[in-house]
Amino acid sequence: MIRLEKIHKFFGDHEVLKGISGHVAQGEVLAIIGPSGSGKSTLLRAINLLEVPTSGKVCIDGVCITEGRVDIGKIRSKVGMVFQQFNLFPHMTTLENIIYAPIKVKKLPRKKAVALGKSLLAKVGLKNKANTYPPHLSGGQKQRAAIARALAMEPEAILFDEPTSALDPEVVKEVLNVMKELAHTGITMVIVTHEMGFAREVADRVWFLDEGHLVEDSASQTFFKSPQTKRAREFLEKVL
Amino acid sequence: MILLDFERIWPSVPYILEGVQVTLAYTAVSLCLGFVWGMLLALCKVSSVNFLKWCAGFYTSVFRGTPLLLQLTLIYYATPQLTGYTISIWEAGILTFTLNSGAYVSEHIRAGINAVDKGQMEAALSLGISYSLIMKDIILPQAIRNSLPSLVNEAIDLIKESTLISVIGGADILRRANIVASEKYLYFEPLIVAGALYYVLIMILTFAAQLLEKKLKTT
């Protein structure tokens, strides 16, 4: 469903991504891991063109979005994103955060959107927070609301950019649990994470990035039991 | 010995008071129009179209870089010469104050937009929302809230700057006080009355703004 071909990305003179190619199948859960500064987040953000690659192709469902004349808005509404810093809209209630895009982008009637929003809030355990403004939510609640917001567009894939890195340790689990429930329900998930336990348990596949290269692309079982590359072995020894 | 004689100007106080309406009319109308104009300019300044950016920047530099009094007299006296249209005091005043305040408002709102976390734009883009909707419903509401204190300052400045209208003959508070002064050969008393009126107007505005800010903070 997501295909990357020779993605290069420069920030000024600095090459952050050095020719990354890969493929994510429909319904697959992919974890992208690697040391800080390896280009994980940049790669993830290239998938919905929040970072436009300097060269290379990004294709989603066979449509190459890096080649002009593509309605990028339409593609983005098929690929949701969850951010490290949540990025909820602070001037809208939690429910409004969730139903805004379905109403304005997908032209869903308000009534239906509200019903959808409420069921999603229930799904992420925030039933009674519909009318709360995001500044009054805890970090874990914010991230769960952000996941509900992404789900409201009924996307085919969701990109998670270090979704638990800004959270207090004790609420990490409640967010991971919501993500676990999502996995293997047909939705494609690409997760940049430092939670190795979670990656091992939930991901089907792992991409290990180092210094802008995709060093290893393995099934998650294989990767954590017997990594194929020396660099990945070193990394795992340090973090596990 | 200093003699203060408020009694002699007492009958003229209602006349000066009528100036409050005039001052407020100039201020309120230019503030509203200047707000809309300034918001459009701010949108040009943050757009990715270099031509719009440059135009809005140049516009702002001209209106901030020349005296308001010069702008007012130029518009009032030169419009008939250039276009043949006899511009009224009211029109010249509103036009000048709007154009001038738009330049300042655009800077306040631009700063407000830049202060909105960049993640807001990214989150909205990732939901497939169009640029115009993002600006209207997500960025601007937060930007305006950010720039509210500066916008209140702009309103206060505008109340005071509206006194310039008296130079081209507008009968605002200050102009009326001066008329009373020259009629009665008394300067201190009418000007003090005028000063007190401006002070009260600005205090009311400041108080209202504080209430508004508090209310916004709680939501």
Short mmCIF file of C-alpha atoms in Angstrom, two decimals:
data_model
loop_
_atom_site.label_atom_id
_atom_site.label_comp_id
_atom_site.label_asym_id
_atom_site.label_seq_id
_atom_site.Cartn_x
_atom_site.Cartn_y
_atom_site.Cartn_z
CA MET A 1 0.00 0.00 0.00
CA ILE A 2 2.92 2.34 0.72
CA ARG A 3 5.88 2.13 -1.62
CA LEU A 4 9.07 4.18 -1.24
CA GLU A 5 11.68 4.39 -3.98
CA LYS A 6 15.15 5.80 -3.39
CA ILE A 7 14.06 8.54 -1.02
CA HIS A 8 16.72 11.18 -0.46
CA LYS A 9 16.20 14.14 1.80
CA PHE A 10 18.57 17.03 2.39
CA PHE A 11 18.22 19.71 5.05
CA GLY A 12 20.62 22.25 3.61
CA ASP A 13 23.87 20.36 3.07
CA HIS A 14 22.97 17.65 5.51
CA GLU A 15 21.65 14.46 3.96
CA VAL A 16 19.15 12.96 6.38
CA LEU A 17 17.80 10.18 4.19
CA LYS A 18 20.27 8.47 1.89
CA GLY A 19 18.21 6.57 -0.63
CA ILE A 20 15.57 4.56 1.19
CA SER A 21 13.38 2.07 -0.65
CA GLY A 22 10.78 -0.17 0.86
CA HIS A 23 7.24 -1.40 0.81
CA VAL A 24 4.50 -1.66 3.42
CA ALA A 25 1.64 -4.06 2.68
CA GLN A 26 -2.02 -3.36 3.40
CA GLY A 27 -2.86 -4.16 7.01
CA GLU A 28 0.76 -4.57 8.03
CA VAL A 29 2.16 -3.15 11.26
CA LEU A 30 5.63 -1.75 10.66
CA ALA A 31 7.89 -0.42 13.38
CA ILE A 32 10.67 1.96 12.38
CA ILE A 33 13.43 1.99 14.95
CA GLY A 34 16.96 3.27 15.22
CA PRO A 35 19.11 5.72 17.12
CA SER A 36 18.21 9.42 17.40
CA GLY A 37 19.09 11.34 14.28
CA SER A 38 18.88 8.27 12.08
CA GLY A 39 16.09 9.83 9.99
CA LYS A 40 13.14 7.80 11.32
CA SER A 41 10.78 10.71 11.81
CA THR A 42 11.82 12.38 8.57
CA LEU A 43 11.11 9.15 6.70
CA LEU A 44 7.70 8.83 8.34
CA ARG A 45 6.87 12.45 7.54
CA ALA A 46 7.89 11.89 3.93
CA ILE A 47 5.11 9.32 3.55
CA ASN A 48 2.41 12.01 3.71
CA LEU A 49 4.71 14.69 2.33
CA LEU A 50 4.94 16.76 5.49
CA GLU A 51 8.59 16.58 4.44
CA VAL A 52 8.89 16.64 0.68
CA PRO A 53 11.75 14.33 -0.36
CA THR A 54 14.58 15.96 -2.28
CA SER A 55 14.38 13.07 -4.71
CA GLY A 56 12.71 9.68 -4.93
CA LYS A 57 9.15 8.47 -5.14
CA VAL A 58 6.42 7.97 -2.56
CA CYS A 59 3.47 5.97 -3.86
CA ILE A 60 0.29 5.26 -1.94
CA ASP A 61 -2.18 2.75 -3.35
CA GLY A 62 -0.30 2.98 -6.63
CA VAL A 63 -0.57 6.77 -6.84
CA CYS A 64 2.84 8.41 -6.77
CA ILE A 65 2.26 11.52 -4.72
CA THR A 66 5.71 12.95 -5.31
CA GLU A 67 4.82 13.49 -8.97
CA GLY A 68 2.83 16.76 -9.22
CA ARG A 69 -0.84 17.03 -10.16
CA VAL A 70 -1.93 14.79 -7.32
CA ASP A 71 -4.63 15.95 -4.92
CA ILE A 72 -2.42 15.65 -1.86
CA GLY A 73 -5.33 16.51 0.44
CA LYS A 74 -7.19 13.44 -0.77
CA ILE A 75 -4.19 11.19 -0.16
CA ARG A 76 -3.60 12.70 3.27
CA SER A 77 -7.17 12.00 4.29
CA LYS A 78 -6.43 8.32 3.56
CA VAL A 79 -3.24 8.35 5.63
CA GLY A 80 -3.76 9.60 9.18
CA MET A 81 -1.01 10.77 11.47
CA VAL A 82 -0.44 10.80 15.21
CA PHE A 83 2.26 13.11 16.53
CA GLN A 84 4.62 13.04 19.47
CA GLN A 85 3.24 16.39 20.66
CA PHE A 86 -0.43 15.37 20.02
CA ASN A 87 -1.18 18.61 18.14
CA LEU A 88 -4.84 18.70 19.12
CA PHE A 89 -6.58 21.96 18.25
CA PRO A 90 -6.71 23.72 21.63
CA HIS A 91 -9.64 25.99 20.77
CA MET A 92 -11.97 23.11 19.95
CA THR A 93 -13.48 20.55 22.31
CA THR A 94 -12.26 16.98 22.07
CA LEU A 95 -15.35 16.01 20.09
CA GLU A 96 -14.97 18.98 17.73
CA ASN A 97 -11.34 18.01 17.19
CA ILE A 98 -12.50 14.61 16.02
CA ILE A 99 -15.46 15.59 13.85
CA TYR A 100 -14.01 18.71 12.19
CA ALA A 101 -12.20 16.94 9.35
CA PRO A 102 -14.95 14.37 8.62
CA ILE A 103 -17.45 17.22 8.30
CA LYS A 104 -15.28 19.65 6.35
CA VAL A 105 -13.20 17.27 4.24
CA LYS A 106 -15.43 14.23 3.79
CA LYS A 107 -18.67 16.26 3.94
CA LEU A 108 -20.14 13.89 6.47
CA PRO A 109 -23.47 15.23 7.83
CA ARG A 110 -22.96 16.68 11.29
CA LYS A 111 -25.29 14.22 12.98
CA LYS A 112 -23.43 11.23 11.60
CA ALA A 113 -20.10 12.80 12.44
CA VAL A 114 -21.14 13.35 16.04
CA ALA A 115 -22.27 9.73 16.34
CA LEU A 116 -18.98 8.57 14.82
CA GLY A 117 -17.00 10.89 17.09
CA LYS A 118 -18.75 9.64 20.20
CA SER A 119 -18.23 6.00 19.32
CA LEU A 120 -14.53 6.67 18.69
CA LEU A 121 -14.20 8.48 22.00
CA ALA A 122 -15.76 5.47 23.70
CA LYS A 123 -13.34 3.21 21.85
CA VAL A 124 -10.31 5.08 23.20
CA GLY A 125 -11.82 5.35 26.67
CA LEU A 126 -12.67 9.06 26.63
CA LYS A 127 -16.45 8.81 26.60
CA ASN A 128 -16.91 11.52 29.22
CA LYS A 129 -14.35 13.94 27.73
CA ALA A 130 -16.31 14.91 24.60
CA ASN A 131 -16.86 18.49 25.73
CA THR A 132 -13.50 19.00 27.41
CA TYR A 133 -10.93 21.29 25.81
CA PRO A 134 -7.54 19.65 25.15
CA PRO A 135 -5.58 21.82 27.63
CA HIS A 136 -7.63 20.13 30.36
CA LEU A 137 -6.71 16.61 29.28
CA SER A 138 -3.74 14.63 30.59
CA GLY A 139 -0.99 13.62 28.16
CA GLY A 140 -2.29 10.10 27.77
CA GLN A 141 -5.83 11.36 27.20
CA LYS A 142 -4.57 13.84 24.62
CA GLN A 143 -2.79 11.16 22.67
CA ARG A 144 -5.81 8.86 22.77
CA ALA A 145 -7.98 11.74 21.53
CA ALA A 146 -5.44 12.35 18.75
CA ILE A 147 -5.68 8.71 17.73
CA ALA A 148 -9.47 9.00 17.68
CA ARG A 149 -9.13 12.12 15.52
CA ALA A 150 -6.97 10.25 13.01
CA LEU A 151 -9.39 7.29 13.01
CA ALA A 152 -12.37 9.54 12.35
CA MET A 153 -11.22 9.99 8.75
CA GLU A 154 -11.40 6.19 8.38
CA PRO A 155 -7.90 6.12 6.94
CA GLU A 156 -6.29 3.12 5.30
CA ALA A 157 -3.08 3.77 7.16
CA ILE A 158 -1.95 5.67 10.24
CA LEU A 159 1.54 7.02 10.77
CA PHE A 160 2.64 7.24 14.41
CA ASP A 161 5.55 9.59 15.10
CA GLU A 162 6.96 8.57 18.50
CA PRO A 163 3.46 8.59 19.97
CA THR A 164 4.56 7.86 23.53
CA SER A 165 7.81 9.83 23.76
CA ALA A 166 6.23 12.91 25.30
CA LEU A 167 4.22 10.98 27.87
CA ASP A 168 4.72 10.27 31.54
CA PRO A 169 5.90 6.67 31.93
CA GLU A 170 2.75 5.66 33.76
CA VAL A 171 0.39 6.62 30.92
CA VAL A 172 2.48 5.14 28.11
CA LYS A 173 0.67 1.86 28.51
CA GLU A 174 -2.84 3.25 28.05
CA VAL A 175 -1.79 4.69 24.68
CA LEU A 176 0.02 1.54 23.64
CA ASN A 177 -3.05 -0.50 24.55
CA VAL A 178 -5.21 1.58 22.23
CA MET A 179 -2.66 1.05 19.48
CA LYS A 180 -2.52 -2.66 20.18
CA GLU A 181 -6.27 -2.90 19.71
CA LEU A 182 -5.95 -1.19 16.36
CA ALA A 183 -3.23 -3.49 15.09
CA HIS A 184 -4.32 -6.28 12.79
CA THR A 185 -7.80 -4.86 12.26
CA GLY A 186 -6.97 -4.22 8.61
CA ILE A 187 -5.50 -0.78 9.08
CA THR A 188 -1.90 -0.29 8.03
CA MET A 189 0.27 1.12 10.82
CA VAL A 190 3.71 2.64 10.51
CA ILE A 191 5.15 3.41 13.93
CA VAL A 192 8.33 5.27 14.75
CA THR A 193 9.04 4.22 18.31
CA HIS A 194 11.58 3.69 21.05
CA GLU A 195 9.30 1.19 22.78
CA MET A 196 11.16 -2.00 21.84
CA GLY A 197 8.86 -4.25 23.86
CA PHE A 198 5.87 -2.87 22.03
CA ALA A 199 7.55 -3.18 18.63
CA ARG A 200 8.47 -6.78 19.36
CA GLU A 201 4.99 -7.67 20.52
CA VAL A 202 2.84 -5.83 18.01
CA ALA A 203 4.83 -5.15 14.84
CA ASP A 204 4.90 -7.61 11.96
CA ARG A 205 8.01 -6.09 10.55
CA VAL A 206 10.83 -3.82 11.63
CA TRP A 207 12.86 -1.30 9.68
CA PHE A 208 16.11 -0.44 11.38
CA LEU A 209 17.50 2.91 10.31
CA ASP A 210 20.97 4.26 10.93
CA GLU A 211 22.47 7.48 9.59
CA GLY A 212 19.88 7.78 6.86
CA HIS A 213 20.19 4.22 5.57
CA LEU A 214 17.65 1.46 5.87
CA VAL A 215 20.10 -0.98 7.41
CA GLU A 216 17.76 -3.84 8.08
CA ASP A 217 14.25 -4.79 6.98
CA SER A 218 13.17 -7.98 8.75
CA ALA A 219 10.19 -9.73 10.24
CA SER A 220 9.94 -8.53 13.81
CA GLN A 221 10.52 -12.02 15.28
CA THR A 222 13.71 -12.42 13.30
CA PHE A 223 14.89 -8.92 14.03
CA PHE A 224 14.66 -9.19 17.78
CA LYS A 225 15.92 -12.80 17.99
CA SER A 226 18.73 -12.68 15.52
CA PRO A 227 19.35 -9.37 13.83
CA GLN A 228 21.05 -9.81 10.48
CA THR A 229 23.37 -6.81 10.64
CA LYS A 230 26.14 -5.93 13.06
CA ARG A 231 24.84 -2.39 13.51
CA ALA A 232 21.38 -3.62 14.53
CA ARG A 233 22.93 -6.11 16.95
CA GLU A 234 24.92 -3.34 18.61
CA PHE A 235 21.85 -1.17 18.85
CA LEU A 236 19.71 -3.90 20.39
CA GLU A 237 22.40 -4.81 22.90
CA LYS A 238 22.37 -1.22 24.11
CA VAL A 239 18.62 -0.71 24.35
CA LEU A 240 17.33 -4.10 25.47
CA MET B 1 -2.26 82.93 41.68
CA ILE B 2 -3.82 80.30 39.44
CA LEU B 3 -7.52 80.71 38.97
CA LEU B 4 -9.53 77.76 37.80
CA ASP B 5 -12.95 78.58 36.49
CA PHE B 6 -14.83 75.44 35.57
CA GLU B 7 -18.12 77.26 35.96
CA ARG B 8 -17.57 79.31 32.86
CA ILE B 9 -17.06 76.28 30.66
CA TRP B 10 -19.83 74.27 32.32
CA PRO B 11 -22.43 75.21 29.65
CA SER B 12 -19.99 74.02 26.97
CA VAL B 13 -19.39 70.59 28.48
CA PRO B 14 -22.31 68.96 26.61
CA TYR B 15 -20.79 70.31 23.41
CA ILE B 16 -17.44 68.69 24.21
CA LEU B 17 -19.21 65.50 25.26
CA GLU B 18 -20.80 65.22 21.84
CA GLY B 19 -17.26 64.79 20.59
CA VAL B 20 -17.14 61.39 22.32
CA GLN B 21 -19.50 60.06 19.67
CA VAL B 22 -17.32 61.45 16.92
CA THR B 23 -14.11 60.08 18.40
CA LEU B 24 -15.71 56.69 18.98
CA ALA B 25 -17.18 56.57 15.49
CA TYR B 26 -13.79 57.21 13.87
CA THR B 27 -12.07 54.75 16.17
CA ALA B 28 -14.62 51.94 15.94
CA VAL B 29 -15.12 52.05 12.19
CA SER B 30 -11.39 52.30 11.40
CA LEU B 31 -10.60 49.62 13.92
CA CYS B 32 -13.05 47.15 12.35
CA LEU B 33 -12.00 47.93 8.79
CA GLY B 34 -8.34 48.04 9.81
CA PHE B 35 -8.69 44.65 11.47
CA VAL B 36 -10.07 43.04 8.32
CA TRP B 37 -7.48 44.80 6.16
CA GLY B 38 -4.67 43.89 8.55
CA MET B 39 -5.75 40.25 8.59
CA LEU B 40 -5.64 40.12 4.78
CA LEU B 41 -2.19 41.70 4.82
CA ALA B 42 -1.02 39.23 7.47
CA LEU B 43 -2.25 36.32 5.32
CA CYS B 44 -0.22 37.74 2.42
CA LYS B 45 2.82 37.98 4.66
CA VAL B 46 2.69 34.33 5.71
CA SER B 47 1.73 33.01 2.27
CA SER B 48 4.21 31.18 0.10
CA VAL B 49 3.65 33.57 -2.80
CA ASN B 50 6.66 35.86 -2.80
CA PHE B 51 4.91 38.61 -4.72
CA LEU B 52 2.15 38.91 -2.09
CA LYS B 53 4.72 38.81 0.70
CA TRP B 54 6.70 41.60 -0.89
CA CYS B 55 3.64 43.78 -1.56
CA ALA B 56 2.36 43.45 2.00
CA GLY B 57 5.82 44.11 3.41
CA PHE B 58 6.30 47.19 1.27
CA TYR B 59 2.84 48.48 2.15
CA THR B 60 3.57 48.10 5.86
CA SER B 61 6.93 49.83 5.59
CA VAL B 62 5.32 52.84 3.86
CA PHE B 63 2.53 53.26 6.38
CA ARG B 64 4.79 52.71 9.37
CA GLY B 65 7.57 54.75 7.88
CA THR B 66 5.70 58.03 7.34
CA PRO B 67 3.83 60.22 9.82
CA LEU B 68 0.11 59.58 10.21
CA LEU B 69 -0.54 63.32 10.03
CA LEU B 70 1.14 63.44 6.63
CA GLN B 71 -0.94 60.48 5.41
CA LEU B 72 -4.13 62.16 6.61
CA THR B 73 -3.45 65.54 5.05
CA LEU B 74 -2.20 63.94 1.85
CA ILE B 75 -5.38 61.89 1.48
CA TYR B 76 -7.64 64.81 2.39
CA TYR B 77 -6.03 67.51 0.28
CA ALA B 78 -4.52 65.52 -2.59
CA THR B 79 -7.49 63.26 -3.40
CA PRO B 80 -9.52 66.09 -4.99
CA GLN B 81 -6.43 67.24 -6.91
CA LEU B 82 -5.63 63.78 -8.23
CA THR B 83 -9.08 62.34 -8.86
CA GLY B 84 -11.46 65.28 -8.90
CA TYR B 85 -13.47 63.64 -6.14
CA THR B 86 -14.16 65.91 -3.20
CA ILE B 87 -13.44 63.67 -0.27
CA SER B 88 -15.30 64.44 2.97
CA ILE B 89 -13.53 64.77 6.31
CA TRP B 90 -15.23 61.59 7.48
CA GLU B 91 -14.13 59.61 4.41
CA ALA B 92 -10.57 60.90 4.55
CA GLY B 93 -10.35 60.12 8.26
CA ILE B 94 -11.74 56.61 7.99
CA LEU B 95 -9.62 55.84 4.94
CA THR B 96 -6.39 57.05 6.51
CA PHE B 97 -6.92 55.46 9.91
CA THR B 98 -7.96 52.17 8.29
CA LEU B 99 -4.98 52.04 5.95
CA ASN B 100 -2.59 53.02 8.73
CA SER B 101 -3.97 50.77 11.41
CA GLY B 102 -4.14 47.87 8.91
CA ALA B 103 -0.36 48.06 8.61
CA TYR B 104 0.11 47.75 12.37
CA VAL B 105 -2.62 45.13 12.82
CA SER B 106 -1.05 43.01 10.09
CA GLU B 107 2.20 42.88 12.06
CA HIS B 108 0.39 41.93 15.28
CA ILE B 109 -1.53 39.15 13.55
CA ARG B 110 1.53 37.94 11.67
CA ALA B 111 3.33 37.62 15.00
CA GLY B 112 0.26 35.81 16.35
CA ILE B 113 0.29 33.38 13.43
CA ASN B 114 3.99 32.68 13.86
CA ALA B 115 3.39 31.97 17.54
CA VAL B 116 0.92 29.19 16.71
CA ASP B 117 2.72 25.87 17.09
CA LYS B 118 3.82 24.51 13.74
CA GLY B 119 2.33 21.16 14.73
CA GLN B 120 -1.15 22.68 14.34
CA MET B 121 -0.58 23.20 10.64
CA GLU B 122 0.94 19.73 10.29
CA ALA B 123 -1.90 18.01 12.14
CA ALA B 124 -4.46 19.81 10.01
CA LEU B 125 -2.60 19.02 6.79
CA SER B 126 -2.36 15.36 7.79
CA LEU B 127 -6.15 15.28 8.03
CA GLY B 128 -6.41 16.47 4.44
CA ILE B 129 -7.85 19.88 5.35
CA SER B 130 -7.34 22.60 2.72
CA TYR B 131 -5.02 25.55 3.34
CA SER B 132 -7.83 28.11 3.36
CA LEU B 133 -9.87 26.15 5.90
CA ILE B 134 -6.80 25.57 8.07
CA MET B 135 -6.12 29.29 8.14
CA LYS B 136 -9.75 30.25 8.80
CA ASP B 137 -10.71 27.66 11.40
CA ILE B 138 -7.46 26.53 13.00
CA ILE B 139 -4.61 29.01 12.67
CA LEU B 140 -6.36 32.41 12.73
CA PRO B 141 -8.57 31.78 15.80
CA GLN B 142 -5.42 30.91 17.76
CA ALA B 143 -3.38 33.69 16.16
CA ILE B 144 -5.96 36.34 17.01
CA ARG B 145 -6.11 35.10 20.56
CA ASN B 146 -2.31 35.36 20.71
CA SER B 147 -2.31 38.89 19.38
CA LEU B 148 -5.21 40.13 21.47
CA PRO B 149 -3.08 42.21 23.87
CA SER B 150 -1.35 43.94 20.96
CA LEU B 151 -4.68 44.51 19.24
CA VAL B 152 -6.01 46.22 22.36
CA ASN B 153 -2.96 48.47 22.31
CA GLU B 154 -3.72 49.25 18.70
CA ALA B 155 -7.28 50.25 19.65
CA ILE B 156 -5.94 52.51 22.41
CA ASP B 157 -3.49 54.10 19.99
CA LEU B 158 -6.27 54.63 17.52
CA ILE B 159 -8.45 56.47 20.06
CA LYS B 160 -5.57 58.85 20.66
CA GLU B 161 -4.52 59.13 17.02
CA SER B 162 -8.08 59.98 16.02
CA THR B 163 -7.40 63.43 17.50
CA LEU B 164 -5.50 64.17 14.29
CA ILE B 165 -8.86 64.43 12.55
CA SER B 166 -9.20 67.86 14.17
CA VAL B 167 -6.41 69.10 11.90
CA ILE B 168 -8.61 68.71 8.83
CA GLY B 169 -11.69 69.99 10.68
CA GLY B 170 -13.31 66.92 12.23
CA ALA B 171 -15.26 67.90 15.35
CA ASP B 172 -13.91 65.30 17.78
CA ILE B 173 -13.35 65.72 21.51
CA LEU B 174 -10.07 67.59 21.17
CA ARG B 175 -11.29 69.91 18.43
CA ARG B 176 -14.38 70.83 20.45
CA ALA B 177 -12.28 71.50 23.54
CA ASN B 178 -10.07 73.82 21.50
CA ILE B 179 -13.10 75.64 20.12
CA VAL B 180 -14.43 76.17 23.63
CA ALA B 181 -11.00 77.31 24.75
CA SER B 182 -10.71 79.97 22.09
CA GLU B 183 -14.27 81.16 22.68
CA LYS B 184 -13.80 81.60 26.41
CA TYR B 185 -10.10 82.45 26.50
CA LEU B 186 -9.69 79.60 28.94
CA TYR B 187 -7.31 76.79 28.08
CA PHE B 188 -6.73 74.61 31.09
CA GLU B 189 -10.34 73.74 31.87
CA PRO B 190 -11.66 72.57 28.50
CA LEU B 191 -8.45 70.67 27.73
CA ILE B 192 -8.59 68.96 31.11
CA VAL B 193 -12.17 67.92 30.41
CA ALA B 194 -11.06 66.54 27.05
CA GLY B 195 -8.14 64.73 28.68
CA ALA B 196 -10.42 63.18 31.29
CA LEU B 197 -12.77 61.96 28.59
CA TYR B 198 -9.98 60.25 26.67
CA TYR B 199 -8.69 58.71 29.87
CA VAL B 200 -12.10 57.32 30.78
CA LEU B 201 -12.65 55.91 27.29
CA ILE B 202 -9.30 54.16 27.34
CA MET B 203 -9.81 52.82 30.85
CA ILE B 204 -13.15 51.32 29.82
CA LEU B 205 -11.50 49.71 26.83
CA THR B 206 -8.63 48.35 28.91
CA PHE B 207 -11.03 46.91 31.46
CA ALA B 208 -13.14 45.26 28.76
CA ALA B 209 -10.02 43.78 27.22
CA GLN B 210 -8.94 42.35 30.55
CA LEU B 211 -12.32 40.69 30.97
CA LEU B 212 -12.11 39.27 27.46
CA GLU B 213 -8.60 37.93 27.99
CA LYS B 214 -9.62 36.28 31.23
CA LYS B 215 -12.58 34.67 29.53
CA LEU B 216 -10.44 33.38 26.69
CA LYS B 217 -7.95 31.94 29.11
CA THR B 218 -10.56 29.81 30.83
CA THR B 219 -11.83 28.16 27.66
#
